[in-house]
Coordinates of C-alpha atoms and ligand atoms in Angstrom, one line a residue:
G1 CA 0.7 6.7 15.3
P2 CA 2.3 3.9 13.3
I3 CA 1.7 3.8 9.7
P4 CA 1.5 0.3 8.1
Q5 CA 4.5 -0.3 6.0
H6 CA 2.7 -2.9 3.9
L7 CA -1.0 -2.8 3.1
A8 CA -2.8 -5.6 1.4
I9 CA -6.2 -4.9 -0.1
V10 CA -9.0 -7.2 -1.3
M11 CA -10.8 -4.9 -3.7
D12 CA -14.2 -6.5 -3.4
G13 CA -17.6 -5.3 -4.5
N14 CA -17.0 -4.0 -8.1
R15 CA -19.8 -6.0 -9.6
R16 CA -22.3 -5.1 -6.9
F17 CA -21.3 -1.4 -7.3
A18 CA -22.0 -1.6 -11.0
K19 CA -25.2 -3.5 -10.5
Q20 CA -26.5 -0.9 -8.1
Q21 CA -26.1 1.6 -10.9
G22 CA -27.6 -0.6 -13.6
R23 CA -24.3 -1.1 -15.3
E24 CA -22.3 -4.1 -16.5
A25 CA -19.9 -6.0 -14.2
E26 CA -17.0 -4.9 -16.4
E27 CA -17.7 -1.3 -15.8
G28 CA -17.5 -2.0 -12.1
H29 CA -14.0 -3.3 -12.6
K30 CA -13.0 -0.2 -14.5
D31 CA -14.2 1.9 -11.6
G32 CA -12.3 -0.4 -9.3
F33 CA -9.1 0.3 -11.1
Q34 CA -9.7 4.1 -10.9
K35 CA -10.3 3.7 -7.1
L36 CA -7.1 1.8 -6.9
V37 CA -5.1 4.7 -8.3
E38 CA -6.8 7.1 -5.9
V39 CA -6.1 4.8 -2.9
L40 CA -2.4 4.4 -3.9
R41 CA -2.0 8.2 -3.8
W42 CA -3.5 8.2 -0.3
C43 CA -1.1 5.5 0.6
L44 CA 2.0 7.4 -0.6
D45 CA 0.8 10.5 1.0
L46 CA 0.6 8.7 4.3
G47 CA 3.9 6.9 3.9
I48 CA 2.6 3.4 3.1
R49 CA 5.4 2.1 0.9
Y50 CA 4.2 -1.4 -0.1
V51 CA 0.7 -2.1 -1.3
S52 CA -0.4 -5.5 -2.5
V53 CA -3.8 -5.8 -4.2
Y54 CA -5.9 -8.8 -5.1
A55 CA -6.7 -8.2 -8.7
F56 CA -7.5 -11.7 -9.9
S57 CA -7.5 -14.9 -8.0
T58 CA -7.1 -18.3 -9.8
E59 CA -10.7 -18.9 -8.6
N60 CA -11.8 -16.0 -10.8
F61 CA -11.1 -18.0 -13.9
K62 CA -14.4 -19.8 -13.1
R63 CA -16.3 -16.6 -13.8
S64 CA -18.1 -16.1 -17.1
Q65 CA -15.8 -16.1 -20.2
R66 CA -16.9 -12.5 -20.9
E67 CA -16.0 -11.2 -17.5
V68 CA -12.7 -13.1 -17.4
E69 CA -11.8 -11.7 -20.8
A70 CA -12.8 -8.2 -19.8
L71 CA -10.6 -8.4 -16.7
M72 CA -7.7 -9.6 -18.8
Q73 CA -8.1 -6.8 -21.3
L74 CA -8.5 -4.2 -18.6
A75 CA -5.3 -5.4 -17.0
E76 CA -3.4 -5.4 -20.3
I77 CA -4.6 -1.9 -21.1
K78 CA -3.8 -0.5 -17.7
Y79 CA -0.3 -2.1 -17.6
K80 CA 0.4 -0.4 -20.9
E81 CA -1.0 3.0 -19.8
M82 CA 1.0 2.8 -16.5
I83 CA 4.3 3.1 -18.3
E84 CA 3.4 5.8 -20.7
E85 CA 5.1 9.2 -20.4
N86 CA 3.6 10.8 -17.3
G87 CA 1.6 7.7 -16.7
F88 CA 1.0 6.1 -13.4
C89 CA 4.6 4.8 -12.8
Q90 CA 6.3 8.0 -13.6
D91 CA 3.7 10.1 -11.8
T92 CA 3.7 8.1 -8.6
G93 CA 7.2 6.6 -8.6
M94 CA 5.8 3.2 -7.8
E95 CA 7.4 0.0 -8.9
V96 CA 4.8 -2.4 -10.2
R97 CA 5.2 -6.1 -9.8
V98 CA 2.7 -8.6 -11.1
L99 CA 2.7 -11.6 -8.8
G100 CA 1.0 -14.9 -9.5
D101 CA 1.0 -17.7 -12.0
M102 CA 1.7 -15.7 -15.1
S103 CA 1.5 -18.8 -17.2
M104 CA -2.3 -18.8 -16.7
A105 CA -2.6 -15.4 -18.4
P106 CA -2.9 -14.9 -22.1
P107 CA 0.4 -14.1 -23.9
N108 CA -0.4 -10.4 -24.5
L109 CA -1.1 -9.9 -20.9
Q110 CA 2.1 -11.7 -19.9
E111 CA 4.1 -9.3 -22.2
A112 CA 2.3 -6.2 -20.8
A113 CA 2.9 -7.4 -17.3
A114 CA 6.6 -8.0 -18.0
R115 CA 7.0 -4.6 -19.5
V116 CA 5.4 -2.8 -16.6
M117 CA 7.7 -4.7 -14.3
T118 CA 10.9 -4.0 -16.2
H119 CA 10.0 -0.4 -16.8
S120 CA 9.0 0.4 -13.3
A121 CA 11.9 -1.5 -11.8
Q122 CA 14.2 1.1 -13.3
L123 CA 12.5 4.1 -12.0
K124 CA 14.8 6.5 -10.2
N125 CA 13.6 8.0 -7.0
K126 CA 11.2 5.2 -6.2
Q127 CA 8.4 6.0 -3.8
G128 CA 7.0 2.6 -3.2
V129 CA 6.0 -0.8 -4.5
L130 CA 2.7 -2.0 -5.9
N131 CA 2.2 -5.8 -6.0
I132 CA -0.6 -6.7 -8.3
C133 CA -1.6 -10.2 -7.4
F134 CA -3.0 -11.7 -10.6
A135 CA -3.8 -15.3 -11.2
Y136 CA -2.8 -15.7 -7.6
T137 CA -3.9 -17.6 -4.5
S138 CA -1.8 -18.1 -1.4
S139 CA -2.3 -21.9 -1.6
H140 CA -0.9 -21.9 -5.1
D141 CA 2.0 -19.7 -4.1
M142 CA 2.9 -21.9 -1.2
A143 CA 2.6 -25.1 -3.2
E144 CA 4.9 -23.5 -5.8
A145 CA 7.4 -22.6 -3.1
A146 CA 7.3 -26.0 -1.6
G147 CA 7.7 -27.5 -5.2
A148 CA 10.7 -25.2 -5.8
M149 CA 12.4 -26.4 -2.6
Q150 CA 11.7 -30.0 -3.5
D151 CA 13.3 -29.4 -6.9
G152 CA 16.3 -27.8 -5.1
L153 CA 16.6 -31.0 -3.0
S154 CA 16.3 -33.2 -6.0
D155 CA 19.0 -31.5 -8.1
G156 CA 21.3 -31.1 -5.1
S157 CA 21.3 -27.3 -4.9
L158 CA 19.6 -27.6 -1.5
Q159 CA 20.1 -30.0 1.4
M160 CA 17.6 -30.8 4.1
N161 CA 19.3 -28.5 6.6
D162 CA 18.7 -25.6 4.2
I163 CA 15.0 -26.0 4.4
S164 CA 13.4 -23.5 6.8
E165 CA 10.4 -21.2 7.3
C166 CA 12.7 -18.4 6.2
L167 CA 13.6 -20.2 2.9
L168 CA 9.9 -21.0 2.2
E169 CA 9.0 -17.4 2.8
R170 CA 11.7 -16.3 0.4
C171 CA 10.4 -18.7 -2.2
L172 CA 7.0 -17.0 -2.2
C173 CA 6.1 -14.4 -4.8
A174 CA 6.3 -11.5 -2.4
G175 CA 8.9 -13.3 -0.2
G176 CA 11.3 -10.4 0.4
D177 CA 8.7 -7.7 1.1
P178 CA 8.1 -6.6 4.6
P179 CA 5.2 -8.6 6.2
V180 CA 1.8 -7.3 5.7
D181 CA 0.7 -5.0 8.6
L182 CA -2.8 -4.3 7.6
V183 CA -5.3 -6.1 5.4
V184 CA -8.3 -4.2 4.2
R185 CA -11.2 -6.0 2.6
T186 CA -14.1 -4.0 1.2
S187 CA -17.8 -4.8 0.6
G188 CA -18.7 -6.3 4.0
E189 CA -17.3 -9.7 3.2
T190 CA -15.3 -11.1 6.1
R191 CA -13.0 -13.7 4.5
L192 CA -9.4 -13.6 3.4
S193 CA -10.1 -15.6 0.3
D194 CA -6.6 -17.1 0.1
F195 CA -4.8 -13.8 -0.2
L196 CA -1.3 -13.4 1.1
L197 CA -2.0 -15.7 4.0
W198 CA 1.6 -16.3 5.0
Q199 CA 2.6 -12.7 4.7
S200 CA -0.5 -11.5 6.7
R201 CA -0.1 -13.8 9.6
C202 CA 0.5 -11.0 12.0
A203 CA -1.5 -8.4 10.2
H204 CA -4.5 -6.4 11.5
I205 CA -7.5 -7.1 9.4
H206 CA -10.1 -4.4 8.7
F207 CA -13.4 -5.2 7.0
S208 CA -15.1 -2.2 5.4
E209 CA -18.7 -2.2 4.5
A210 CA -18.0 0.1 1.5
L211 CA -18.0 -1.5 -2.0
W212 CA -14.5 -1.0 -3.4
P213 CA -15.3 1.6 -6.0
A214 CA -17.2 3.6 -3.4
L215 CA -14.4 3.5 -0.8
S216 CA -14.0 7.1 0.4
F217 CA -11.0 8.6 2.2
R218 CA -13.1 8.5 5.4
H219 CA -13.4 4.7 5.1
F220 CA -9.7 4.5 4.4
A221 CA -8.8 6.6 7.4
A222 CA -11.0 4.4 9.6
A223 CA -8.9 1.4 8.6
I224 CA -5.7 3.2 9.4
L225 CA -7.0 4.5 12.7
E226 CA -8.3 1.0 13.6
F227 CA -4.8 -0.4 12.8
Q228 CA -3.3 2.2 15.0
R229 CA -5.7 1.4 17.8
H230 CA -4.7 -2.2 17.7
A231 CA -1.0 -1.7 17.2
D232 CA 1.4 -3.8 19.3
T233 CA 3.1 -0.6 20.2
R234 CA 0.0 0.7 21.9
E235 CA 1.7 1.1 25.3
D236 CA 4.5 3.0 23.6
L237 CA 2.0 5.2 21.9
R238 CA 0.2 5.8 25.1
N239 CA 3.4 7.0 26.7
E240 CA 4.0 9.1 23.7
A241 CA 0.5 10.5 23.9
L242 CA 1.0 11.3 27.5
A243 CA 4.3 13.0 26.7
Y244 CA 2.6 15.1 24.2
T245 CA -0.1 16.1 26.5
G246 CA 2.4 16.9 29.2
G247 CA 1.8 13.9 31.3
N248 CA 5.3 12.4 31.0
S249 CA 8.3 14.5 31.8
S250 CA 10.6 12.2 29.9
G251 CA 8.9 13.3 26.7
N252 CA 9.8 16.3 24.5
G253 CA 8.5 18.8 26.9
G254 CA 5.0 18.7 25.6
Q255 CA 6.2 19.6 22.1
V256 CA 4.2 18.1 19.4
G257 CA 5.8 15.5 17.2
S258 CA 4.5 16.9 14.0
N259 CA 6.0 19.1 11.4
H260 CA 2.7 20.9 11.0
V261 CA 2.6 24.4 12.3
G262 CA -0.3 24.8 14.7
S263 CA -1.3 21.2 14.8
S264 CA -0.4 20.7 18.5
R265 CA -4.0 20.9 19.6
A266 CA -4.9 18.5 16.8
H267 CA -2.4 16.0 18.2
E268 CA -3.4 16.5 21.8
G269 CA -7.0 16.1 20.9
L270 CA -6.5 13.1 18.7
L271 CA -4.0 11.3 20.8
S272 CA -5.8 11.7 24.0
A273 CA -9.1 10.8 22.4
V274 CA -7.7 7.7 20.7
F275 CA -5.2 6.4 23.2
N276 CA -6.5 7.6 26.5
G277 CA -10.0 6.4 25.8
A278 CA -11.4 9.8 26.3
A279 CA -13.6 9.5 23.2
A280 CA -17.1 8.3 23.8
S281 CA -16.9 6.0 20.8
W282 CA -14.6 5.3 18.0
A283 CA -17.0 7.0 15.6
A284 CA -16.7 10.1 17.8
S285 CA -13.0 9.9 17.6
L286 CA -13.2 9.8 13.8
Q287 CA -15.6 12.6 13.7
G288 CA -13.4 14.6 16.1
L289 CA -10.5 14.0 13.8
L290 CA -12.4 15.2 10.8
D291 CA -13.5 18.3 12.7
I292 CA -9.8 18.9 13.5
L293 CA -8.9 18.4 9.9
Q294 CA -11.5 20.8 8.7
E295 CA -10.4 23.4 11.2
H296 CA -6.8 23.0 10.5
S297 CA -7.2 22.7 6.8
V298 CA -8.4 26.3 6.9
K299 CA -5.9 27.6 9.3
M300 CA -2.8 25.7 8.3
M301 CA -3.1 25.6 4.5
G302 CA -4.3 29.1 4.4
K303 CA -7.0 28.1 2.1
D304 CA -10.7 28.4 2.6
I305 CA -11.3 24.8 1.6
I306 CA -13.7 23.3 4.0
R307 CA -15.7 25.4 6.4
R308 CA -18.3 22.7 6.8
C309 CA -18.5 19.2 5.5
E310 CA -20.9 16.4 6.2
A311 CA -20.7 12.8 5.3
D312 CA -23.4 11.0 3.4
S313 CA -24.4 7.5 4.2
N314 CA -21.5 6.2 2.1
G315 CA -19.1 8.2 4.1
N316 CA -18.4 10.5 1.2
L317 CA -17.8 14.1 2.0
Q318 CA -20.7 16.4 1.0
Q319 CA -20.7 20.1 0.5
N320 CA -22.7 22.1 2.9
G321 CA -23.0 25.5 1.4
H322 CA -19.6 27.1 2.1
S323 CA -16.9 25.5 0.1
E324 CA -15.5 26.5 -3.2
I325 CA -13.1 25.6 -5.9
V326 CA -9.5 25.9 -4.7
N327 CA -6.5 26.2 -7.1
G328 CA -8.7 25.1 -10.0
R329 CA -9.7 21.9 -8.3
Y330 CA -13.2 20.9 -7.5
W331 CA -13.6 21.4 -3.9
V332 CA -14.2 17.8 -2.9
N333 CA -10.9 16.8 -4.4
G334 CA -9.2 19.7 -3.0
A335 CA -10.6 18.9 0.4
V336 CA -9.7 15.3 0.2
R337 CA -6.2 15.9 -1.0
D338 CA -5.5 18.4 1.7
E339 CA -7.1 16.2 4.3
V340 CA -4.7 13.5 3.3
G341 CA -1.7 15.7 3.8
T342 CA -3.0 16.8 7.2
L343 CA -4.0 13.4 8.2
G344 CA -0.5 12.1 7.2
G345 CA 0.9 14.6 9.7
I346 CA -1.5 13.6 12.4
L347 CA -1.5 9.8 11.9
G348 CA 2.1 9.5 11.3
K349 CA 3.3 12.5 13.3
M350 CA 5.2 13.3 10.2
P351 CA 4.2 15.2 7.1
A352 CA 2.8 13.5 4.1
P353 CA 6.0 12.3 2.4
C354 CA 7.5 14.7 0.0
T355 CA 4.5 17.1 -0.1
P356 CA 6.0 20.5 -0.9
G357 CA 6.6 22.5 2.2
M358 CA 5.9 19.5 4.5
G359 CA 9.2 17.7 4.4
P360 CA 11.5 17.2 7.3
E361 CA 13.1 20.5 6.7
S362 CA 9.8 22.2 7.5
G363 CA 9.8 20.4 10.8
A364 CA 13.3 21.6 11.6
K365 CA 12.3 25.1 10.6
N366 CA 9.5 25.0 13.0
G367 CA 11.8 23.8 15.7
V368 CA 9.8 20.7 16.2
T369 CA 11.4 17.6 17.5
R370 CA 10.1 14.3 16.5
R371 CA 10.0 11.5 19.0
R372 CA 9.8 7.9 17.9
G373 CA 8.8 4.8 19.7
K374 CA 11.1 1.7 19.6
G375 CA 11.2 -0.1 16.4
R376 CA 8.7 2.0 14.7
E377 CA 10.6 3.4 11.8
N378 CA 8.0 2.3 9.3
G379 CA 9.6 4.0 6.3
R380 CA 9.7 7.3 8.1
K381 CA 12.9 8.3 6.3
A382 CA 10.7 8.8 3.4
C383 CA 11.3 12.5 2.7
D384 CA 15.0 12.3 1.7
K385 CA 16.0 12.8 -1.8
T386 CA 15.6 9.2 -2.4
P387 CA 12.3 8.7 -0.6
V388 CA 12.5 4.9 -0.5
C389 CA 15.6 2.9 -0.6
L390 CA 14.8 -0.2 -2.5
S391 CA 18.3 -1.6 -2.6
H392 CA 17.1 -4.2 -0.2
V393 CA 14.3 -5.2 -2.5
S394 CA 15.1 -7.7 -5.2
D395 CA 14.1 -7.4 -8.7
S396 CA 12.4 -10.7 -8.7
C397 CA 9.6 -11.5 -6.3
G398 CA 10.9 -8.8 -4.0
Q399 CA 13.4 -10.8 -2.2
R400 CA 15.1 -8.6 0.4
E401 CA 18.8 -8.7 0.3
Q402 CA 19.3 -8.4 3.9
G403 CA 22.6 -10.2 3.8
V404 CA 23.9 -7.8 1.2
D405 CA 22.7 -4.8 3.2
S406 CA 24.2 -6.0 6.4
G407 CA 27.4 -7.1 4.8
E408 CA 26.9 -10.6 5.9
G409 CA 27.2 -13.6 3.7
A410 CA 23.5 -14.6 3.8
S411 CA 20.2 -13.2 4.9
P412 CA 19.3 -13.9 8.5
G413 CA 17.7 -17.3 8.8
L414 CA 19.1 -18.5 5.5
T415 CA 22.1 -20.8 5.0
G416 CA 24.6 -19.6 2.3
R417 CA 23.3 -22.4 0.0
A418 CA 19.7 -21.3 0.5
Q419 CA 20.7 -17.7 -0.2
A420 CA 22.4 -18.8 -3.4
F421 CA 19.3 -20.8 -4.3
I422 CA 17.2 -17.7 -3.8
E423 CA 19.5 -15.6 -5.9
R424 CA 19.3 -18.2 -8.7
R425 CA 15.6 -18.2 -8.6
R426 CA 15.6 -14.5 -8.9
E427 CA 17.9 -14.5 -11.8
Q428 CA 15.7 -17.0 -13.6
W429 CA 12.7 -15.0 -12.9
W430 CA 14.2 -11.8 -14.3
K431 CA 15.4 -13.7 -17.3
W432 CA 11.9 -14.7 -18.0
V433 CA 10.5 -11.2 -17.4
T434 CA 13.1 -9.5 -19.5
A435 CA 12.6 -12.0 -22.3
K436 CA 8.8 -11.5 -22.2
G437 CA 9.1 -7.8 -22.0
G438 CA 11.7 -7.6 -24.6
E439 CA 13.8 -5.2 -22.6
E440 CA 17.0 -5.5 -20.7
V441 CA 16.9 -4.1 -17.2
D442 CA 19.4 -1.6 -16.1
R443 CA 19.9 -2.9 -12.7
T444 CA 22.5 -0.3 -11.7
F445 CA 19.5 1.8 -10.7
R446 CA 19.7 0.1 -7.3
E447 CA 23.1 1.4 -6.5
D448 CA 22.4 4.8 -8.1
G449 CA 19.1 5.2 -6.4
C450 CA 20.3 4.3 -2.9
Ligands
FPP1 C1 -4.9 -4.2 -13.6 C2 -5.6 -4.1 -12.3 C3 -4.9 -3.9 -11.1 C4 -6.9 -4.2 -12.3 C5 -7.7 -4.1 -11.1 C6 -9.2 -4.0 -11.4 C7 -9.8 -4.6 -10.2 C8 -10.3 -3.6 -9.2 C9 -10.0 -5.9 -10.1 C10 -10.7 -6.6 -9.1 C11 -11.4 -7.8 -9.6 C12 -12.2 -8.5 -8.7 C13 -12.3 -10.0 -8.9 C14 -12.8 -7.9 -7.7 C15 -13.7 -8.5 -6.7 O1 -15.0 -7.9 -6.8 P1 -16.2 -8.6 -7.5 O2 -16.1 -8.5 -8.9 O3 -16.2 -10.0 -6.9 O4 -17.5 -7.9 -7.0 P2 -18.7 -8.5 -6.2 O5 -18.1 -8.9 -4.9 O6 -19.6 -7.3 -6.1 O7 -19.2 -9.6 -7.0

């Protein structure tokens, strides 16, 4: 099924998680950061290229001084660690952008944020983008965007007929990114809390009961499956599912759209369960999926990883007597990592991006043809040498240079003057970032990389 291109996460429940364990709130935030890194790996494995997280809202400044300072410190430390040799950025290939009102952050944090942005903007072979929304709320972002347009009108760089929804969108912090497809909020709270409201206007929203640091892969998979279940392309998917199960002669002859050897039954089972309503309940579908994963992990990976797993009340996989350490990894990690790979194949009908032996070549080798629904590219070209082409992504707030890409003068929906206005804003932003970070950005990476 479709994989969200842009996932937004409200990482809620850190303090409650810490409290449950008799620990300080700050410890919960540290755990929360670790969970973020884990979730980002799941995202990359599944082909989710843009992830935006709510790390600190402007409202959070109202928390105790101690907690605010701890969060600022944590962010500063993590930004610095991210750009170390073999640190997060190098390891994952993710460009990190810090979005929000940077002027509200202490100077040290501003510098660390600027450095992680300049450093990661120059990564070769980018795999995706992480937007860390810090000192951010949508209302603030929209007011800033409106203010910027007002300034443009005042100084004559914009005229009234340049003002449009498109321009306003491009003036937002994440204005050039693809729209958010899926919002996940943890901890059982069912609010959006002023997070990426404009960008999420067509998104599916998934509320998970799990506290953020306790989010398991099973919870995450439930969100993706729910997204798929509600996808606009449902009809398309249904046809595809029918084709896979032999019900539609215009399909690919019942061949499975996966590059996994031997996963045809997994697809048939999953797709018919999910899209033909054969499953007794959604929980049953998920359980069925996990059963399939377990079975195929053993068969396809050739590893005796999971013979039997059960989930505890938090949805975490628990050992049930038969598993073992695989390749030096503790079995739960091994199981979860391999599940991700397999699940990537099943959910996206493509292998987990750039996982060795699971690239497009392996599909060709297996003689498997992939079918796609209309307009559902969703970053599926991810396994080329340059897994994600970010040439359309700006260096500033992520303005997409559609006009440049398409060879036209301006982005669709923007007048030439509005386009120039956006370009100028972007330049100013980068000037600020590079001055703060004390580093010139080699922007040729964009041409090189793509
Ligand atoms: C640098 C970086 C990206 C850091 C990320 C660390 C992190 C996970 C921050 C989230 C902070 C936050 C306000 C979470 C909301 O949970 P809460 O504290 O409101 O918990 P509660 O709902 O249980 O009170």
